Short mmCIF file of C-alpha atoms in Angstrom, two decimals:
data_model
loop_
_atom_site.label_atom_id
_atom_site.label_comp_id
_atom_site.label_asym_id
_atom_site.label_seq_id
_atom_site.Cartn_x
_atom_site.Cartn_y
_atom_site.Cartn_z
CA UNK A 8 -11.11 190.77 23.83
CA UNK A 9 -11.29 194.57 23.79
CA UNK A 10 -8.56 195.81 21.40
CA UNK A 11 -7.64 198.47 23.97
CA UNK A 12 -6.58 195.77 26.43
CA UNK A 13 -2.87 194.94 26.10
CA UNK A 14 -1.52 191.42 25.73
CA UNK A 15 0.93 191.78 28.62
CA UNK A 16 0.87 193.48 32.00
CA UNK A 17 3.05 194.23 35.01
CA UNK A 18 2.59 191.97 38.04
CA UNK A 19 4.23 191.11 41.34
CA UNK A 20 4.54 187.33 41.49
CA UNK A 21 5.36 185.12 44.47
CA UNK A 22 7.80 182.45 43.32
CA UNK A 23 8.01 180.40 46.54
CA UNK A 24 8.12 180.57 50.32
CA UNK A 25 10.84 182.79 51.71
CA UNK A 26 11.97 186.40 51.94
CA UNK A 27 11.16 189.49 49.92
CA UNK A 28 13.38 188.19 47.15
CA UNK A 29 10.62 185.68 46.40
CA UNK A 30 8.46 188.58 45.17
CA UNK A 31 9.34 189.55 41.59
CA UNK A 32 8.06 192.50 39.57
CA UNK A 33 7.78 191.22 36.02
CA UNK A 34 5.73 191.02 32.83
CA UNK A 35 2.95 188.44 32.46
CA UNK A 36 0.17 187.73 29.96
CA UNK A 37 -3.15 189.49 30.53
CA UNK A 38 -5.59 186.66 31.39
CA UNK A 39 -8.80 185.98 29.47
CA UNK A 40 -12.00 185.77 31.53
CA UNK A 41 -13.37 182.22 31.59
CA UNK A 42 -17.00 181.14 31.82
CA UNK A 43 -18.74 183.21 34.49
CA UNK A 44 -15.75 185.51 35.02
CA UNK A 45 -14.91 189.16 34.39
CA UNK A 46 -11.59 190.81 33.61
CA UNK A 47 -10.77 193.75 35.83
CA UNK A 48 -8.45 196.64 35.18
CA UNK A 49 -7.00 196.85 38.68
CA UNK A 50 -6.89 200.33 40.18
CA UNK A 51 -5.89 199.50 43.77
CA UNK A 52 -5.21 196.50 46.02
CA UNK A 53 -4.85 196.57 49.80
CA UNK A 54 -2.12 194.75 51.73
CA UNK A 55 -2.79 192.19 54.47
CA UNK A 56 -0.91 190.11 57.04
CA UNK A 57 -1.95 187.00 55.16
CA UNK A 58 0.21 188.10 52.21
CA UNK A 59 3.28 188.05 54.42
CA UNK A 60 2.48 184.83 56.29
CA UNK A 61 1.77 182.98 53.04
CA UNK A 62 5.05 184.22 51.56
CA UNK A 63 6.90 183.09 54.67
CA UNK A 64 4.99 179.80 54.92
CA UNK A 65 4.30 180.76 58.52
CA UNK A 66 1.11 178.79 59.19
CA UNK A 67 2.65 175.60 60.58
CA UNK A 68 0.82 172.29 60.84
CA UNK A 69 -1.24 170.60 63.53
CA UNK A 70 1.78 168.44 64.39
CA UNK A 71 4.51 171.08 64.05
CA UNK A 72 3.69 174.78 64.65
CA UNK A 73 7.08 175.74 63.21
CA UNK A 74 6.71 173.88 59.93
CA UNK A 75 6.69 175.80 56.64
CA UNK A 76 3.09 175.66 55.42
CA UNK A 77 0.62 177.89 53.66
CA UNK A 78 -2.81 179.13 54.68
CA UNK A 79 -4.66 175.94 53.71
CA UNK A 80 -2.89 173.49 56.00
CA UNK A 81 -4.51 170.16 55.20
CA UNK A 82 -5.60 170.85 51.64
CA UNK A 83 -3.03 173.12 49.99
CA UNK A 84 -4.24 175.17 47.01
CA UNK A 85 -1.29 177.54 46.69
CA UNK A 86 0.70 177.04 43.50
CA UNK A 87 3.83 178.92 42.45
CA UNK A 88 4.19 181.28 40.78
CA UNK A 89 1.20 183.07 42.32
CA UNK A 90 0.01 186.68 42.06
CA UNK A 91 -1.17 187.61 45.55
CA UNK A 92 -3.49 190.47 46.49
CA UNK A 93 -7.04 190.07 47.86
CA UNK A 94 -8.44 193.59 48.38
CA UNK A 95 -9.09 194.42 44.72
CA UNK A 96 -10.80 197.53 43.37
CA UNK A 97 -11.08 198.17 39.65
CA UNK A 98 -13.21 198.45 36.55
CA UNK A 99 -14.70 195.58 34.52
CA UNK A 100 -13.16 195.75 31.03
CA UNK A 101 -14.23 192.38 29.60
CA UNK A 102 -16.86 189.74 30.34
CA UNK A 103 -16.53 185.99 29.90
CA UNK A 104 -19.18 183.69 28.51
CA UNK A 105 -22.37 183.75 30.57
CA UNK A 106 -21.78 187.27 31.93
CA UNK A 107 -23.91 190.19 30.78
CA UNK A 108 -21.62 192.43 28.66
CA UNK A 109 -23.54 195.41 30.04
CA UNK A 110 -21.40 195.00 33.17
CA UNK A 111 -18.35 196.29 31.25
CA UNK A 112 -17.47 199.69 32.69
CA UNK A 113 -18.71 198.98 36.23
CA UNK A 114 -16.52 200.15 39.09
CA UNK A 115 -16.34 197.24 41.50
CA UNK A 116 -14.90 196.02 44.76
CA UNK A 117 -14.14 192.32 44.97
CA UNK A 118 -15.34 189.86 47.58
CA UNK A 119 -12.05 187.99 47.84
CA UNK A 120 -13.51 184.72 49.15
CA UNK A 121 -13.57 181.61 46.99
CA UNK A 122 -16.68 179.89 48.32
CA UNK A 123 -16.66 176.14 47.75
CA UNK A 124 -20.30 175.61 48.70
CA UNK A 125 -23.64 177.33 48.17
CA UNK A 126 -24.26 178.24 51.81
CA UNK A 127 -25.15 181.85 52.49
CA UNK A 128 -24.33 181.60 56.17
CA UNK A 129 -21.71 179.31 57.65
CA UNK A 130 -19.79 176.49 55.95
CA UNK A 131 -16.42 178.24 55.72
CA UNK A 132 -14.19 175.28 56.57
CA UNK A 133 -13.45 174.66 52.88
CA UNK A 134 -13.07 178.32 51.89
CA UNK A 135 -10.16 179.73 49.89
CA UNK A 136 -9.37 183.23 48.65
CA UNK A 137 -8.33 185.20 45.61
CA UNK A 138 -4.57 185.76 45.78
CA UNK A 139 -4.03 182.27 47.18
CA UNK A 140 -6.16 179.67 45.41
CA UNK A 141 -6.08 181.75 42.22
CA UNK A 142 -4.23 184.86 41.06
CA UNK A 143 -5.11 188.15 42.71
CA UNK A 144 -4.75 191.88 42.37
CA UNK A 145 -1.04 192.72 42.61
CA UNK A 146 -1.22 193.22 38.87
CA UNK A 147 -2.54 195.60 36.24
CA UNK A 148 -5.35 193.16 35.33
CA UNK A 149 -6.95 190.14 36.95
CA UNK A 150 -9.92 187.84 36.45
CA UNK A 151 -12.47 187.07 39.16
CA UNK A 152 -15.83 185.26 39.26
CA UNK A 153 -18.48 187.75 38.16
CA UNK A 154 -20.47 187.12 41.34
CA UNK A 155 -17.48 188.29 43.40
CA UNK A 156 -17.30 191.67 41.59
CA UNK A 157 -19.72 194.02 43.35
CA UNK A 158 -20.78 197.31 41.83
CA UNK A 159 -19.92 200.27 44.05
CA UNK A 160 -21.14 203.84 44.06
CA UNK A 161 -19.23 204.83 47.19
CA UNK A 162 -17.92 208.39 46.97
CA UNK A 163 -14.38 207.54 48.03
CA UNK A 164 -11.17 206.98 46.10
CA UNK A 165 -10.10 203.61 44.73
CA UNK A 166 -7.29 203.43 47.29
CA UNK A 167 -9.71 204.16 50.13
CA UNK A 168 -12.13 201.52 48.85
CA UNK A 169 -9.28 198.96 48.81
CA UNK A 170 -8.83 199.33 52.59
CA UNK A 171 -11.98 197.45 53.52
CA UNK A 172 -12.58 193.99 52.20
CA UNK A 173 -10.25 191.46 53.79
CA UNK A 174 -9.83 193.20 57.15
CA UNK A 175 -13.40 194.36 57.62
CA UNK A 176 -15.01 191.16 56.35
CA UNK A 177 -12.82 189.24 58.79
CA UNK A 178 -13.92 191.60 61.56
CA UNK A 179 -17.61 191.38 60.70
CA UNK A 180 -17.51 187.59 60.75
CA UNK A 181 -15.74 187.65 64.12
CA UNK A 182 -18.60 189.71 65.51
CA UNK A 183 -21.14 187.41 63.87
CA UNK A 184 -19.60 184.26 65.34
CA UNK A 185 -19.56 185.73 68.84
CA UNK A 186 -23.08 187.17 68.45
CA UNK A 187 -22.03 190.66 69.49
CA UNK A 188 -25.12 192.67 70.38
CA UNK A 189 -26.03 196.26 71.16
CA UNK A 190 -24.47 197.50 74.38
CA UNK A 191 -21.96 194.68 74.77
CA UNK A 192 -18.35 195.53 75.61
CA UNK A 193 -15.74 194.20 73.16
CA UNK A 194 -11.99 194.27 73.75
CA UNK A 195 -10.10 194.60 70.45
CA UNK A 196 -6.41 193.76 70.25
CA UNK A 197 -4.12 194.95 67.46
CA UNK A 198 -6.45 197.90 67.20
CA UNK A 199 -4.16 199.97 64.98
CA UNK A 200 -4.10 197.32 62.26
CA UNK A 201 -6.55 196.61 59.48
CA UNK A 202 -8.71 194.03 61.25
CA UNK A 203 -8.50 195.81 64.60
CA UNK A 204 -9.46 199.19 63.18
CA UNK A 205 -12.26 197.55 61.25
CA UNK A 206 -13.56 195.84 64.39
CA UNK A 207 -13.79 199.16 66.21
CA UNK A 208 -15.95 200.69 63.50
CA UNK A 209 -18.04 197.56 63.00
CA UNK A 210 -18.74 197.33 66.73
CA UNK A 211 -20.08 200.87 66.61
CA UNK A 212 -22.16 200.04 63.54
CA UNK A 213 -24.03 197.37 65.53
CA UNK A 214 -24.26 199.37 68.75
CA UNK A 215 -21.54 197.56 70.70
CA UNK A 216 -18.89 199.39 72.73
CA UNK A 217 -15.28 198.73 71.62
CA UNK A 218 -12.29 199.04 73.94
CA UNK A 219 -8.91 198.97 72.23
CA UNK A 220 -5.52 197.59 73.13
CA UNK A 221 -2.73 199.38 71.29
CA UNK A 222 0.57 201.19 71.75
CA UNK A 223 0.89 204.64 73.28
CA UNK A 224 2.15 206.08 69.99
CA UNK A 225 -1.01 205.01 68.16
CA UNK A 226 -3.57 205.69 70.88
CA UNK A 227 -4.94 208.96 69.49
CA UNK A 228 -5.40 207.51 66.00
CA UNK A 229 -7.16 204.43 67.39
CA UNK A 230 -9.41 206.60 69.57
CA UNK A 231 -10.35 208.58 66.46
CA UNK A 232 -11.63 205.36 64.84
CA UNK A 233 -14.29 205.13 67.53
CA UNK A 234 -12.76 203.30 70.48
CA UNK A 235 -14.50 204.01 73.77
CA UNK A 236 -11.06 203.96 75.40
CA UNK A 237 -7.55 202.90 74.46
CA UNK A 238 -5.40 200.95 76.89
CA UNK A 239 -1.69 200.95 76.12
CA UNK A 240 -0.18 197.48 76.10
CA UNK A 241 3.26 198.96 76.79
CA UNK A 242 1.99 200.18 80.16
CA UNK A 243 3.19 198.22 83.16
CA UNK A 244 -0.21 196.81 84.11
CA UNK A 245 -2.60 197.27 81.20
CA UNK A 246 -5.13 194.79 82.61
CA UNK A 247 -5.52 196.89 85.75
CA UNK A 248 -5.90 200.04 83.64
CA UNK A 249 -8.62 198.42 81.55
CA UNK A 250 -10.51 196.98 84.51
CA UNK A 251 -10.63 200.45 86.05
CA UNK A 252 -12.57 201.62 82.97
CA UNK A 253 -15.14 198.81 83.05
CA UNK A 254 -18.23 198.74 85.29
CA UNK A 255 -17.47 195.25 86.62
CA UNK A 256 -13.89 194.85 85.41
CA UNK A 257 -14.83 192.46 82.60
CA UNK A 258 -15.76 192.45 78.92
CA UNK A 259 -18.38 190.39 77.09
CA UNK A 260 -16.19 189.54 74.09
CA UNK A 261 -12.49 189.56 73.24
CA UNK A 262 -11.75 189.95 69.51
CA UNK A 263 -8.09 189.03 69.23
CA UNK A 264 -5.60 189.07 66.36
CA UNK A 265 -2.44 189.08 68.52
CA UNK A 266 -2.37 186.03 70.79
CA UNK A 267 1.06 185.26 72.22
CA UNK A 268 1.75 186.33 75.81
CA UNK A 269 -1.47 188.39 75.88
CA UNK A 270 -3.72 185.35 75.58
CA UNK A 271 -4.03 184.35 79.22
CA UNK A 272 -4.78 187.90 80.38
CA UNK A 273 -7.38 188.29 77.65
CA UNK A 274 -9.18 185.13 78.76
CA UNK A 275 -9.12 186.31 82.37
CA UNK A 276 -10.83 189.59 81.40
CA UNK A 277 -13.92 187.82 80.09
CA UNK A 278 -17.05 187.76 82.21
CA UNK A 279 -18.58 184.36 83.01
CA UNK A 280 -20.10 182.96 79.79
CA UNK A 281 -18.01 185.45 77.82
CA UNK A 282 -16.73 184.77 74.30
CA UNK A 283 -13.20 184.83 72.91
CA UNK A 284 -12.48 184.82 69.18
CA UNK A 285 -9.22 184.87 67.24
CA UNK A 286 -8.48 185.56 63.58
CA UNK A 287 -4.74 186.09 63.85
CA UNK A 288 -1.65 185.41 65.92
CA UNK A 289 1.03 187.92 64.98
CA UNK A 290 2.11 188.15 68.64
CA UNK A 291 2.66 184.39 68.84
CA UNK A 292 0.72 181.35 67.71
CA UNK A 293 1.42 179.00 70.62
CA UNK A 294 -0.16 180.23 73.86
CA UNK A 295 -0.58 179.22 77.49
CA UNK A 296 -4.11 178.30 78.59
CA UNK A 297 -5.56 177.32 81.95
CA UNK A 298 -8.40 174.97 81.04
CA UNK A 299 -9.93 175.44 84.49
CA UNK A 300 -10.65 179.07 83.65
CA UNK A 301 -12.42 177.97 80.48
CA UNK A 302 -14.71 175.44 82.08
CA UNK A 303 -15.34 177.12 85.43
CA UNK A 304 -16.40 180.37 83.71
CA UNK A 305 -18.31 178.55 80.93
CA UNK A 306 -16.35 180.45 78.27
CA UNK A 307 -16.65 180.07 74.52
CA UNK A 308 -13.54 180.01 72.29
CA UNK A 309 -13.96 180.58 68.57
CA UNK A 310 -11.68 180.59 65.57
CA UNK A 311 -12.54 182.67 62.53
CA UNK A 312 -11.20 183.42 59.08
CA UNK A 313 -12.70 185.47 56.25
CA UNK A 314 -16.51 185.73 56.22
CA UNK A 315 -19.78 184.67 54.67
CA UNK A 316 -21.60 186.06 51.66
CA UNK A 317 -24.15 187.56 54.04
CA UNK A 318 -21.41 189.29 56.03
CA UNK A 319 -19.96 190.70 52.83
CA UNK A 320 -23.34 192.10 51.76
CA UNK A 321 -23.68 193.77 55.15
CA UNK A 322 -20.16 195.20 54.88
CA UNK A 323 -20.88 196.41 51.35
CA UNK A 324 -23.98 198.17 52.64
CA UNK A 325 -22.00 199.88 55.42
CA UNK A 326 -19.49 201.16 52.84
CA UNK A 327 -22.12 202.39 50.38
CA UNK A 328 -24.03 204.21 53.12
CA UNK A 329 -20.93 205.73 54.70
CA UNK A 330 -21.59 204.12 58.09
CA UNK A 331 -17.95 203.06 58.15
CA UNK A 332 -15.06 205.02 56.76
CA UNK A 333 -11.71 204.07 55.25
CA UNK A 334 -8.51 204.23 57.25
CA UNK A 335 -5.83 204.72 54.59
CA UNK A 336 -2.26 205.32 55.72
CA UNK A 337 -0.24 205.25 52.49
CA UNK A 338 -0.21 204.15 48.86
CA UNK A 339 2.63 202.68 46.82
CA UNK A 340 3.20 202.03 43.11
CA UNK A 341 3.21 198.36 42.16
CA UNK A 342 6.80 198.69 40.98
CA UNK A 343 7.84 199.60 44.55
CA UNK A 344 6.27 196.53 46.10
CA UNK A 345 9.26 195.50 48.21
CA UNK A 346 9.24 198.85 50.01
CA UNK A 347 5.48 198.61 50.49
CA UNK A 348 5.67 195.21 52.15
CA UNK A 349 8.72 196.19 54.22
CA UNK A 350 6.82 199.22 55.53
CA UNK A 351 3.80 197.02 56.18
CA UNK A 352 5.86 194.58 58.25
CA UNK A 353 7.35 197.39 60.34
CA UNK A 354 3.89 198.01 61.90
CA UNK A 355 4.65 201.71 62.30
CA UNK A 356 1.35 202.75 60.72
CA UNK A 357 -2.32 203.04 61.67
CA UNK A 358 -4.70 201.91 58.96
CA UNK A 359 -4.07 200.27 55.63
CA UNK A 360 -1.31 200.32 53.02
CA UNK A 361 -2.50 200.07 49.43
CA UNK A 362 -0.65 199.19 46.23
CA UNK A 363 -1.68 200.66 42.88
CA UNK A 364 -0.54 199.97 39.31
CA UNK A 365 1.97 202.67 38.48
CA UNK A 366 -0.26 204.51 36.03
CA UNK A 367 -2.95 204.96 38.70
CA UNK A 368 -0.71 205.67 41.66
CA UNK A 369 -1.21 208.80 43.71
CA UNK A 370 0.31 209.43 47.14
CA UNK A 371 -2.10 209.04 50.05
#
């Protein structure tokens, strides 16, 4: 190990399901990279809804939606204590056996997915992620598989780079699964959040036309991300307002991360043979559905989580070329993690919140 690497580090560790008190800022040993792994000096790590839902055990089970359960329902891989944090940006400072030591010094962004098969396309049913199935980036150092650490030359800050991976990879895979094509109209819910904001930009990157559902207070910021129009969900009849903007009153695709009471209206806005996809349910996981609408309109309903290696490569290319841009709202020192997650849960922001080890922290 490099003699400049300390033996201990500061981390935020999740000790069990529950409230913010289950997140502890403490000392921990700096890990050694195993075969095929690299050790990263973490410079920034973005926050995600999954962090909160895993802490709360809010994923339920097939039999009981209210049961305390983690992200992998049927095959749990979460062990306590666990260092969360998926959107990792840092520098390689040590290489494990089988990794070219010339990689030491590379600035990298991490593909957070733990792929449990060799498929380059689909096959995500058995997927896991860094920060859940193994320790993640809410720490000063972390180890990751070398293949997950991707060299970056993007001319943006570490905090800005940490806004992309989880949210935008999720969004890109949603668009892949629903085969979104040039010119198609896509309704994006939760458009002020990480996945929603990413979807707006990624729609534009492939020539689709995104319409956004958001609050009045965040409309201008969402429009600035590239939304064709923003419909305010706190309006009395947002469906009527949206239909007035659309040539035939319908959309080709709904990309939803909200669910809840919105679900039925979202389904009704789809054209015949339209496609609905969900990758979140922060507005409510149990929804009302009229199956007649589904079969009479020949609709498709998709679920989606994370993304493929191919989707990550495409996302990485968008970042490197500048075709998509970061949406960074604020940064926090790792030692102030409770405030960071409290602010995240308030949903008063547009864009991403990013945590940085104290020695690298700068205000956004």
